[in-house]
XYZ file of C-alpha atoms in Angstrom:
751
model
C 32.233 -8.983 41.205
C 30.401 -6.673 43.616
C 32.703 -3.770 42.667
C 32.201 -4.570 38.975
C 28.408 -4.556 39.314
C 28.374 -1.399 41.430
C 30.650 0.563 39.087
C 28.712 -0.586 36.011
C 25.351 0.436 37.468
C 26.623 3.853 38.639
C 28.343 4.475 35.307
C 25.204 3.542 33.420
C 22.977 5.915 35.396
C 25.478 8.793 35.327
C 26.118 8.397 31.589
C 22.428 8.035 30.854
C 21.417 11.076 32.937
C 24.135 13.397 31.608
C 23.763 12.220 28.025
C 20.003 12.553 28.090
C 20.174 16.129 29.375
C 22.830 17.276 26.914
C 21.223 15.424 24.015
C 17.845 16.977 24.816
C 19.355 20.479 24.720
C 21.171 19.782 21.430
C 18.057 18.355 19.793
C 15.974 21.266 21.073
C 18.386 23.693 19.395
C 17.984 21.846 16.095
C 14.193 22.011 16.495
C 14.386 25.746 17.167
C 16.497 26.393 14.074
C 14.186 24.247 11.960
C 11.135 26.116 13.290
C 12.750 29.463 12.395
C 13.497 28.309 8.862
C 9.989 26.828 8.520
C 8.217 29.973 9.703
C 10.271 32.137 7.329
C 9.378 29.892 4.384
C 5.777 29.589 5.562
C 5.294 33.365 5.742
C 6.877 33.869 2.300
C 5.034 31.053 0.537
C 1.686 31.435 2.284
C 1.533 35.214 1.763
C 2.577 34.870 -1.896
C 0.104 32.037 -2.524
C -2.886 33.743 -0.922
C -2.068 37.204 -2.292
C -2.074 35.965 -5.877
C -5.082 33.777 -5.061
C -6.987 36.944 -4.140
C -5.807 38.657 -7.329
C -6.878 35.641 -9.377
C -10.312 35.682 -7.758
C -11.097 39.372 -7.474
C -8.868 41.463 -9.789
C -10.916 42.383 -12.866
C -7.867 43.418 -14.893
C -6.288 39.965 -14.481
C -9.683 38.339 -15.102
C -10.059 40.261 -18.392
C -6.512 39.318 -19.402
C -7.324 35.610 -18.957
C -10.754 35.631 -20.598
C -10.995 38.826 -22.674
C -11.556 38.826 -26.451
C -9.456 41.668 -27.913
C -6.556 43.700 -26.592
C -5.201 46.976 -27.943
C -1.528 47.788 -27.759
C -2.183 50.100 -24.833
C -4.166 47.418 -22.963
C -1.369 44.881 -23.514
C 1.172 47.366 -22.153
C -0.983 48.049 -19.089
C -1.282 44.302 -18.384
C 2.494 43.855 -18.724
C 3.125 46.853 -16.453
C 0.878 45.302 -13.830
C 2.770 41.995 -14.046
C 6.110 43.839 -13.798
C 4.852 45.660 -10.679
C 3.713 42.361 -9.129
C 7.133 40.846 -9.783
C 9.006 43.860 -8.373
C 6.922 43.815 -5.173
C 8.234 40.414 -4.044
C 11.933 39.372 -4.178
C 10.881 35.720 -4.452
C 9.110 36.175 -7.783
C 11.108 35.429 -10.910
C 8.285 36.054 -13.396
C 4.473 36.219 -13.739
C 2.400 35.008 -16.746
C -1.229 35.211 -17.791
C -2.452 32.633 -20.319
C -5.533 33.378 -22.435
C -6.105 30.030 -24.178
C -9.301 31.079 -25.948
C -7.422 33.748 -27.960
C -3.938 32.195 -28.043
C -2.253 34.976 -26.021
C 0.312 34.926 -23.228
C 1.151 38.050 -21.206
C 4.399 38.004 -19.235
C 6.345 40.251 -16.932
C 9.325 39.574 -19.237
C 7.721 40.573 -22.567
C 4.498 42.274 -23.629
C 2.583 39.419 -25.268
C 3.064 36.418 -27.533
C 1.151 33.436 -28.836
C 0.848 30.330 -26.655
C 2.961 28.075 -28.897
C 5.716 30.682 -29.399
C 5.929 31.597 -25.696
C 9.447 31.159 -24.335
C 8.386 29.020 -21.313
C 7.505 25.853 -23.201
C 7.631 23.754 -20.036
C 4.732 25.637 -18.425
C 2.783 25.660 -21.676
C 3.099 21.849 -21.885
C 1.984 21.479 -18.245
C -1.162 23.536 -18.864
C -1.981 21.549 -21.994
C -1.903 18.356 -19.926
C -5.091 19.507 -18.230
C -6.073 18.299 -14.769
C -2.946 16.127 -14.397
C -1.219 19.319 -13.264
C -3.123 19.000 -9.976
C -1.206 15.835 -9.083
C 2.023 17.862 -8.829
C 0.793 19.808 -5.780
C 0.469 23.510 -4.976
C 4.137 24.281 -5.697
C 5.501 22.738 -8.898
C 9.334 22.432 -9.039
C 10.817 23.011 -12.492
C 14.223 23.508 -14.119
C 13.961 25.557 -17.337
C 16.378 27.199 -19.782
C 15.183 30.574 -21.067
C 16.900 32.522 -23.832
C 16.610 36.279 -23.977
C 19.924 38.015 -24.647
C 21.812 34.947 -23.389
C 20.686 31.462 -22.342
C 19.902 31.209 -18.630
C 19.118 28.104 -16.541
C 16.617 28.724 -13.746
C 15.290 26.550 -10.914
C 11.683 27.580 -10.326
C 8.751 26.861 -8.028
C 5.595 27.532 -10.019
C 2.093 28.249 -8.684
C -0.721 27.799 -11.201
C -4.162 29.381 -10.617
C -6.711 28.020 -13.085
C -10.076 26.322 -13.414
C -10.456 23.102 -15.397
C -13.494 22.190 -17.426
C -14.966 18.701 -17.403
C -12.850 17.703 -20.416
C -9.672 18.636 -18.508
C -8.884 21.757 -20.565
C -8.267 25.276 -19.255
C -9.418 28.579 -20.736
C -6.974 30.757 -18.832
C -4.350 30.627 -16.104
C -2.330 32.890 -13.812
C 1.206 31.508 -13.334
C 3.635 32.766 -10.677
C 7.261 31.518 -10.855
C 9.288 31.700 -7.626
C 13.108 31.595 -7.691
C 14.244 28.524 -5.740
C 17.725 29.944 -5.077
C 16.302 33.125 -3.548
C 13.916 31.081 -1.397
C 16.778 28.873 -0.161
C 18.924 31.920 0.700
C 16.091 33.411 2.781
C 15.535 30.095 4.587
C 19.265 29.725 5.323
C 19.386 33.255 6.802
C 16.427 32.356 9.043
C 18.179 29.277 10.444
C 21.915 30.172 10.514
C 22.747 27.295 12.865
C 21.664 24.623 10.398
C 25.050 24.142 8.817
C 24.634 20.813 7.094
C 21.578 20.594 4.883
C 18.153 22.198 4.708
C 15.444 21.427 2.202
C 11.764 21.644 1.355
C 9.808 18.783 -0.209
C 6.213 18.318 -1.257
C 3.891 15.513 -0.166
C 5.128 13.278 -3.013
C 8.780 13.513 -1.927
C 9.782 15.959 -4.702
C 12.501 18.406 -3.643
C 11.197 21.995 -3.857
C 14.264 23.699 -2.360
C 17.640 22.414 -1.159
C 20.895 23.853 0.144
C 22.650 21.567 -2.396
C 21.414 22.518 -5.904
C 22.016 19.036 -7.327
C 19.030 17.725 -5.318
C 16.515 20.164 -6.839
C 13.541 18.516 -8.555
C 14.666 15.060 -7.454
C 12.107 12.694 -5.973
C 13.681 11.315 -2.794
C 10.563 9.558 -1.456
C 12.385 6.203 -1.637
C 14.871 7.377 1.007
C 13.972 5.574 4.238
C 13.919 8.670 6.425
C 11.939 10.686 3.838
C 9.379 7.865 3.577
C 9.081 7.824 7.371
C 8.484 11.598 7.439
C 5.905 11.486 4.610
C 3.895 8.758 6.361
C 4.192 10.246 9.843
C 0.930 11.541 11.330
C 2.883 14.034 13.442
C 3.040 17.636 12.164
C 6.626 17.974 13.424
C 9.304 15.754 14.896
C 12.849 14.388 14.846
C 14.353 11.122 13.620
C 17.867 9.701 13.505
C 19.214 8.211 10.293
C 22.474 6.739 9.030
C 23.676 7.906 5.596
C 26.919 6.569 4.100
C 28.155 5.554 7.552
C 27.439 8.968 9.134
C 24.653 9.506 11.673
C 22.377 12.484 11.126
C 19.645 14.109 13.187
C 16.727 15.027 10.931
C 14.121 17.570 12.107
C 10.963 18.314 10.113
C 7.887 20.560 10.194
C 4.864 19.998 7.944
C 2.835 22.837 6.474
C -0.768 22.505 7.616
C -2.382 23.774 4.386
C -0.064 24.116 1.378
C 1.320 20.572 1.448
C 5.082 21.122 1.844
C 7.558 19.989 4.482
C 10.636 21.791 5.867
C 13.517 19.419 6.709
C 16.887 20.074 8.352
C 19.738 17.543 8.604
C 22.629 17.925 10.999
C 25.437 15.426 11.540
C 25.046 14.139 15.092
C 28.757 14.389 15.845
C 28.619 18.136 15.180
C 25.896 18.770 17.794
C 26.564 15.936 20.219
C 30.322 16.489 20.599
C 29.992 17.386 24.277
C 27.811 14.335 24.916
C 30.344 12.034 23.256
C 33.219 13.596 25.209
C 31.417 13.088 28.542
C 30.501 9.530 27.595
C 34.117 8.714 26.761
C 35.350 10.191 30.028
C 32.884 8.192 32.100
C 33.666 5.079 30.055
C 37.391 5.444 30.732
C 36.747 5.750 34.482
C 34.479 2.699 34.298
C 37.126 0.643 32.485
C 39.678 1.595 35.133
C 37.438 0.384 37.951
C 36.569 -2.786 36.004
C 40.290 -3.596 35.714
C 40.630 -3.097 39.464
C 37.626 -5.363 40.028
C 39.060 -8.104 37.772
C 42.415 -8.037 39.545
C 40.635 -8.254 42.910
C 38.539 -11.173 41.647
C 41.610 -13.117 40.450
C 43.252 -12.727 43.870
C 40.129 -13.897 45.720
C 39.263 -16.824 43.384
C 42.140 -18.897 44.707
C 40.663 -18.899 48.200
C 37.050 -19.448 47.122
C 37.079 -21.634 44.000
C 39.256 -24.603 45.133
C 36.900 -25.900 47.847
C 33.932 -25.606 45.449
C 35.823 -27.589 42.790
C 36.520 -30.380 45.283
C 32.816 -30.471 46.151
C 31.889 -30.632 42.466
C 34.161 -33.698 42.029
C 32.545 -35.387 44.994
C 29.046 -34.727 43.619
C 30.037 -35.996 40.172
C 31.219 -39.358 41.516
C 28.559 -39.881 44.174
C 24.973 -41.108 44.233
C 22.223 -39.062 42.621
C 19.759 -39.817 45.418
C 18.802 -36.753 47.462
C 20.010 -36.641 51.036
C 17.398 -36.437 53.797
C 19.656 -35.941 56.795
C 18.004 -33.715 59.430
C 21.135 -31.664 60.012
C 22.903 -31.624 56.635
C 25.781 -29.221 56.278
C 26.228 -26.808 53.357
C 28.057 -29.283 51.135
C 25.461 -32.006 51.738
C 22.676 -29.519 50.946
C 24.339 -28.579 47.634
C 24.777 -32.261 46.774
C 21.109 -32.952 47.570
C 20.016 -29.962 45.476
C 22.012 -31.107 42.452
C 20.459 -34.586 42.728
C 17.024 -32.976 42.806
C 17.817 -30.993 39.659
C 18.772 -34.250 37.914
C 15.355 -35.684 38.703
C 13.676 -32.525 37.400
C 15.694 -32.818 34.190
C 14.406 -36.345 33.707
C 10.822 -35.115 34.216
C 11.465 -32.343 31.697
C 12.759 -34.810 29.109
C 9.672 -36.955 29.555
C 7.492 -33.867 28.953
C 9.193 -32.747 25.734
C 6.958 -35.005 23.678
C 3.943 -32.999 24.852
C 5.282 -29.987 22.958
C 5.866 -31.772 19.672
C 2.865 -29.922 18.212
C 4.688 -26.612 18.608
C 7.787 -28.031 16.867
C 5.572 -29.452 14.155
C 3.943 -26.058 13.583
C 7.317 -24.317 13.363
C 8.592 -26.828 10.797
C 5.431 -26.486 8.688
C 5.886 -22.700 8.781
C 9.458 -23.106 7.546
C 8.083 -25.265 4.724
C 5.512 -22.722 3.457
C 7.885 -19.775 3.928
C 10.608 -21.364 1.763
C 13.113 -21.906 4.597
C 12.951 -25.741 4.391
C 15.747 -27.568 2.540
C 15.291 -31.110 1.232
C 18.319 -32.498 3.026
C 18.408 -35.938 4.752
C 18.428 -34.265 8.182
C 15.391 -32.116 7.396
C 13.469 -35.076 5.958
C 14.311 -36.986 9.133
C 12.787 -34.125 11.155
C 9.569 -34.472 9.151
C 9.475 -38.170 9.944
C 10.204 -37.698 13.668
C 7.426 -35.107 14.062
C 4.911 -37.277 12.191
C 4.427 -34.896 9.267
C 3.031 -37.019 6.431
C 4.216 -35.008 3.436
C 6.375 -37.453 1.501
C 6.459 -38.166 -2.196
C 4.211 -35.431 -3.629
C 2.392 -33.963 -5.456
C 1.379 -31.161 -3.072
C -1.236 -28.406 -2.854
C -1.316 -25.412 -0.458
C -4.512 -23.635 0.597
C -5.543 -20.761 2.895
C -8.677 -20.796 5.075
C -9.600 -17.291 6.275
C -12.299 -16.810 8.907
C -14.774 -14.199 7.687
C -15.686 -11.204 9.889
C -13.070 -12.247 12.434
C -13.104 -8.902 14.246
C -16.812 -9.266 14.891
C -16.376 -12.848 16.114
C -13.528 -11.858 18.457
C -15.797 -9.273 20.118
C -18.627 -11.824 20.583
C -16.685 -14.895 21.740
C -13.940 -15.608 24.259
C -10.450 -16.696 23.193
C -11.204 -20.240 24.333
C -14.268 -20.387 22.059
C -12.315 -19.002 19.077
C -9.625 -21.635 19.643
C -12.334 -24.340 19.596
C -13.779 -22.903 16.362
C -10.347 -23.079 14.693
C -9.856 -26.636 15.946
C -13.263 -27.585 14.523
C -12.506 -25.911 11.178
C -9.250 -27.875 10.871
C -11.026 -31.181 11.688
C -13.815 -30.510 9.176
C -11.341 -29.548 6.429
C -9.135 -32.589 7.183
C -12.015 -35.066 7.029
C -13.644 -33.493 3.961
C -10.386 -33.448 1.939
C -9.329 -37.026 2.777
C -10.468 -38.373 -0.615
C -7.951 -36.001 -2.202
C -4.948 -36.821 0.000
C -3.333 -36.451 3.430
C -3.642 -33.004 5.004
C -1.536 -31.055 7.474
C -3.294 -28.014 8.989
C -2.092 -25.394 11.485
C -2.999 -21.885 12.679
C -0.963 -19.393 10.627
C -2.264 -16.249 12.370
C -5.396 -15.078 14.181
C -7.849 -15.430 11.285
C -5.879 -17.700 8.929
C -5.395 -21.493 8.846
C -2.742 -22.987 6.558
C -3.545 -26.221 4.697
C -0.917 -28.463 3.043
C -2.219 -31.507 1.162
C -0.112 -34.482 0.037
C -2.284 -35.381 -2.964
C -3.126 -38.967 -3.840
C -1.099 -40.270 -6.779
C -2.930 -40.906 -10.015
C -5.648 -38.285 -9.493
C -6.351 -35.536 -11.979
C -4.802 -32.259 -10.886
C -7.335 -29.876 -12.423
C -8.318 -26.831 -10.367
C -12.032 -27.621 -10.914
C -11.696 -30.816 -8.868
C -10.168 -29.071 -5.858
C -12.652 -26.223 -6.228
C -15.406 -28.793 -5.732
C -13.639 -30.282 -2.696
C -13.129 -26.930 -0.998
C -16.755 -25.990 -1.668
C -17.718 -29.144 0.245
C -15.546 -27.874 3.102
C -17.432 -24.537 3.008
C -20.786 -26.322 3.144
C -19.806 -28.495 6.111
C -18.439 -25.494 8.068
C -21.668 -23.556 7.478
C -23.691 -26.550 8.683
C -21.814 -27.192 11.923
C -20.382 -23.800 12.964
C -21.870 -20.298 13.488
C -19.435 -18.698 11.052
C -18.264 -18.703 7.452
C -14.837 -18.939 5.868
C -13.206 -18.065 2.564
C -10.836 -20.611 1.004
C -8.142 -19.933 -1.602
C -5.669 -22.396 -3.084
C -2.567 -22.362 -5.268
C -1.384 -24.652 -8.049
C -0.179 -28.256 -7.681
C 3.603 -28.695 -7.179
C 5.681 -31.903 -7.156
C 8.521 -31.215 -4.717
C 8.594 -30.109 -1.073
C 10.882 -27.240 -2.006
C 8.101 -25.894 -4.270
C 5.399 -25.890 -1.554
C 6.331 -22.279 -0.678
C 5.402 -21.267 -4.248
C 1.948 -22.907 -3.980
C 1.450 -21.242 -0.559
C 2.374 -17.793 -1.877
C -0.149 -18.246 -4.697
C -2.881 -19.292 -2.241
C -2.097 -16.399 0.106
C -2.146 -13.952 -2.809
C -5.510 -15.296 -3.990
C -6.882 -14.909 -0.432
C -6.476 -11.150 -0.748
C -9.111 -11.129 -3.499
C -11.802 -11.934 -0.930
C -12.313 -8.180 -1.022
C -13.702 -8.577 -4.586
C -15.160 -12.120 -4.613
C -16.863 -11.732 -1.236
C -16.995 -13.902 1.890
C -17.903 -17.599 1.968
C -16.327 -18.311 -1.429
C -13.604 -20.483 -2.919
C -10.935 -18.521 -4.820
C -8.493 -20.468 -7.016
C -5.197 -18.831 -7.886
C -5.131 -17.045 -11.245
C -1.741 -16.260 -12.878
C -3.040 -12.741 -13.565
C -2.834 -12.119 -9.799
C 0.978 -12.253 -10.009
C 1.494 -10.544 -13.342
C 2.819 -6.995 -13.339
C 0.028 -5.531 -15.426
C 0.075 -1.869 -16.464
C -1.341 0.177 -13.604
C -4.982 1.159 -14.119
C -5.582 4.893 -14.230
C -7.079 6.288 -11.043
C -10.591 7.656 -11.695
C -9.775 11.274 -10.816
C -12.901 12.584 -12.557
C -15.163 10.317 -10.502
C -13.338 11.320 -7.307
C -13.832 15.020 -8.055
C -17.517 14.494 -8.867
C -17.992 12.540 -5.609
C -16.352 15.219 -3.454
C -18.240 17.967 -5.332
C -21.580 16.294 -4.649
C -20.556 15.850 -1.006
C -19.848 19.570 -0.736
C -23.224 20.300 -2.381
C -25.007 17.786 -0.112
C -26.694 15.894 -2.986
C -26.996 12.422 -1.407
C -28.703 10.720 -4.358
C -26.086 11.720 -6.938
C -23.311 11.094 -4.409
C -24.522 7.515 -3.808
C -24.707 6.800 -7.557
C -21.173 8.115 -8.106
C -19.808 6.087 -5.166
C -21.435 2.968 -6.618
C -19.759 3.718 -9.955
C -16.371 4.318 -8.250
C -16.454 0.992 -6.384
C -17.642 -0.841 -9.497
C -14.736 0.677 -11.471
C -11.946 -0.216 -9.017
C -13.325 -3.741 -8.387
C -11.829 -4.723 -11.764
C -8.306 -3.654 -10.701
C -5.620 -5.663 -8.945
C -5.707 -5.958 -5.147
C -2.883 -3.532 -4.366
C -4.381 -0.946 -6.739
C -7.795 -1.364 -5.064
C -6.317 -0.703 -1.621
C -4.235 2.229 -2.947
C -7.197 3.872 -4.699
C -9.496 3.336 -1.716
C -6.865 5.033 0.476
C -6.694 7.944 -1.999
C -10.487 8.300 -1.952
C -10.693 8.220 1.852
C -7.887 10.805 2.134
C -9.730 13.186 -0.250
C -12.950 12.614 1.706
C -11.099 13.411 4.918
C -9.884 16.687 3.424
C -13.443 17.629 2.446
C -14.637 16.644 5.927
C -12.050 18.898 7.575
C -13.459 21.827 5.625
C -17.133 20.971 6.166
C -17.021 19.437 9.686
C -14.182 21.409 11.244
C -15.112 20.602 14.864
C -16.325 16.977 14.553
C -13.217 15.219 15.920
C -15.032 11.869 16.224
C -15.870 11.865 12.511
C -12.263 12.717 11.597
C -11.080 9.820 13.794
C -13.533 7.447 12.055
C -12.199 8.468 8.618
C -8.594 8.006 9.756
C -9.459 4.603 11.233
C -11.119 3.538 7.963
C -8.042 4.587 5.968
C -5.688 2.650 8.262
C -7.782 -0.541 8.380
C -8.679 -1.018 4.697
C -6.743 -4.299 4.500
C -8.638 -5.662 7.507
C -12.094 -5.427 5.894
C -13.385 -8.546 4.222
C -15.199 -7.168 1.163
C -15.632 -4.027 -0.914
C -19.325 -4.050 0.001
C -18.465 -3.674 3.707
C -15.985 -0.883 2.974
C -18.551 0.892 0.768
C -21.230 0.628 3.482
C -18.913 2.114 6.133
C -17.714 4.820 3.713
C -21.284 5.826 2.806
C -22.218 5.970 6.506
C -19.405 8.457 7.162
C -20.237 10.474 4.018
C -23.874 10.836 5.092
C -22.710 12.202 8.454
C -20.505 14.699 6.613
C -23.368 15.837 4.359
C -25.849 16.043 7.287
C -23.368 18.209 9.173
C -22.837 20.335 6.058
C -26.584 20.910 5.611
C -27.035 22.038 9.222
C -23.925 24.227 9.154
C -24.824 25.741 5.767
C -28.285 26.659 6.966
C -26.989 28.358 10.134
C -24.276 30.287 8.298
C -26.697 31.296 5.553
C -29.132 32.848 8.030
C -26.333 34.916 9.578
C -25.161 36.117 6.150
C -28.683 37.108 5.089
C -29.256 38.961 8.384
C -26.038 40.968 7.923
C -27.022 41.990 4.373
C -30.555 42.966 5.401
C -29.374 44.939 8.437
C -26.966 46.928 6.264
C -29.718 47.623 3.683
C -32.086 48.800 6.447
C -29.384 51.211 7.643
C -27.937 52.471 4.330
C -30.892 52.236 1.893
C -30.997 56.039 1.555
C -27.433 56.113 0.209
C -27.727 56.428 -3.602
C -24.158 55.059 -4.010
C -24.960 51.822 -2.163
C -23.791 48.837 -4.304
C -23.893 45.062 -4.113
C -20.134 45.103 -3.456
C -20.726 47.278 -0.365
C -23.271 44.765 0.927
C -21.058 41.747 0.218
C -18.104 43.318 2.085
C -20.139 43.132 5.308
C -20.067 39.295 5.134
C -16.384 38.708 4.273
C -17.413 36.225 1.540
C -17.312 36.209 -2.255
C -19.996 38.000 -4.230
C -21.296 34.918 -6.047
C -21.484 32.914 -2.802
C -23.427 35.625 -0.965
C -25.800 36.063 -3.921
C -26.544 32.322 -3.997
C -27.143 32.083 -0.226
C -29.434 35.155 -0.240
C -31.399 33.905 -3.245
C -31.778 30.368 -1.788
C -33.005 31.556 1.623
C -35.031 34.648 0.590
C -36.375 33.623 -2.804
C -35.199 36.882 -4.373
C -31.945 38.577 -5.327
C -30.169 41.187 -3.187
C -30.960 43.865 -5.792
C -34.665 42.971 -5.714
C -34.752 43.097 -1.924
C -32.984 46.507 -1.871
C -35.342 47.912 -4.498
C -38.458 46.534 -2.756
C -37.311 47.897 0.626
C -36.784 51.379 -0.881
C -40.267 51.387 -2.391
C -41.805 50.241 0.926
C -40.032 53.126 2.647
C -41.309 55.443 -0.133
C -44.881 54.259 0.598
C -44.470 55.183 4.261
C -43.125 58.664 3.394
C -45.948 59.296 0.872
C -48.554 58.547 3.539
C -46.844 60.143 6.565
C -45.345 63.328 4.965
C -46.201 66.011 2.409
C -42.851 65.838 0.642
C -43.060 65.832 -3.160
C -42.345 62.546 -4.930
C -38.998 63.829 -6.245
C -37.863 64.592 -2.675
C -39.012 61.185 -1.443
C -37.118 59.593 -4.333
C -33.887 61.163 -3.066
C -34.676 60.203 0.552
C -34.879 56.477 -0.341
C -31.632 56.560 -2.372
C -33.017 56.944 -5.943
C -31.548 60.064 -7.571
C -33.365 59.720 -10.927
C -36.917 60.931 -10.286
C -38.202 59.712 -13.681
C -36.904 56.215 -12.885
C -38.585 56.472 -9.460
C -41.995 57.379 -11.009
C -41.904 54.542 -13.530
C -40.548 51.913 -11.119
C -42.894 52.880 -8.259
C -45.926 52.594 -10.536
C -44.731 49.145 -11.671
C -44.191 48.116 -8.021
C -47.360 49.567 -6.407
C -49.697 49.557 -9.426
C -50.254 53.323 -9.039
C -48.276 56.508 -9.460
C -46.859 58.077 -6.250
C -49.519 60.856 -6.257
C -52.445 58.427 -6.751
C -51.058 56.138 -4.036
C -50.894 59.087 -1.565
C -54.394 60.326 -2.419
C -55.984 56.876 -2.174
C -54.447 56.063 1.223
C -55.241 59.484 2.694
C -58.899 59.170 1.617
C -59.026 55.746 3.241
């Protein structure tokens, strides 16, 4: 036995150490290959996405194509030539379109122009006509389309759509870039040549964007266990092991931090862990050999050790059970005395079993409400032995949930909470006695299960039990410093149906989030019906996040009130789902506005993860509004600081370059690195005048100084302050100063 233990321990540590080292190296190689593939895809997709985003925002030719009114044949050809050049510049791009919805025109890199309804890519046309629902599909939209030019051709595409939606969900114009999925996959495969099994890209909804096996393209594989685990993982990268069709795979993934896609590589473990398995088998064979030697040695030694012990066991079995108290007992007498002592301890243990009947009772009641109890004679006998008085029916199950339990647990000790639960069960038992015999037990930390054997002959209307449970609420409020919410199911007539009544009561308890704390909630069949899913209020969500970005607290509060009022009419699971969606969108806005407030980001994440733990929608709304106000306060402070810096840059450049007659607003905006409209708004908000007005006023102030301090003619001064048209200078100066340049000079020199 000693040899067996020694060999087993050594084998375990050797196998574990060697396997861990080799496995770590193999997994690291998979991570490296996945990283290479990810970075290749990230560079291609990110550069393509942002390049066309800049064109969409700043290129006037593309802007005119989307929103212009009339196009000559030459203009149409120039637009198509530009799209052809854009396509030729990137091997990923299959085609580029520009939609002008206002004038029913589509420009394409594949043909000059056509009407929207006759355009060959009907799939994209239908997507754009669906309005804002296109945003649900993510940044990269996977599509499979058949196009017919000279011959029919099936293409797997990843489409990027740049557009702005109006409040009614429609779009005036759009820039569409189609990427070839096969080309993308080939580039990814070249980047990670060691990934020999499978490589893919999916979006945040589980839709396959690219795959080494073409049959998976455009499939939603979110229901796969390992895909679901990756989608819900908070880690940006990692590895998991998964079994598929009896084969074990190592799955490595990397999540894109901005564009919402995930790179995944799958490698069969046997193909990368072959050396590990070989070493393990070798060590195992050596271990088995030594174990056989140990067993043979044990068999040879048993004959000399076991026989005397067996004789002693026979002696103990036929002798007295009294312990020996001899002062010099030998080894055999000591063993005999010890065994007698153990017999006495066993008797004490048997006498103490009855003290733990409550635990057995609780376990049996749990089996009853969870549907694991069977109405067999043996099980009914167990009920009788444990004193559970649930015989004959009818029955009713109820749930008592302690309100604000998290707050109570921080204020009171565990002993006090246990006393509160004991008191709640006593109050409920005594109050419900007119209705029948009750069995109550603690189901979990904040929940008490109630099973009532109703009195025969009573009416079984829900209104009657609603009245009884309201009496329970009143008594608990009177005697305890807490409140509870009670829900109950429907009346059943057999023990085997109690689980159904319990499930109904437990389901109704979830609706505390709508009904509020300190209420009685009877089960409603609508709670179990699979009703058509209510549509998520996307428009409200967008308006809420827009107002948050703008910092308008009053409008934001009104919209949040409307959002919570809207979802309060939905089913429980939809409420939790839509609250999670809203918090996630708020978190995204917060990351943009409050980039360095880690504590706020943690609070938002905590709120998203604990939605089911809050008691009511009012509490969730209060916490959500508190976090939103912090976001908007941070935004106001940050906006003010950034705005001052932007204004200072523009003014400094004007003060330096005002004499340049070719100075334009675009030149000034370039100094800030921001968009023209954004800079104009910031400057106007902080200075109370436009950039053009400030530039003009500064030039005229400089002209005043030159008129007083020099003898240059007005035409020369006009050129010195950057105004080449002297007539314009005369007229504008007189409007600005109230006098002509000559009169202004004469008046100030006389003074």
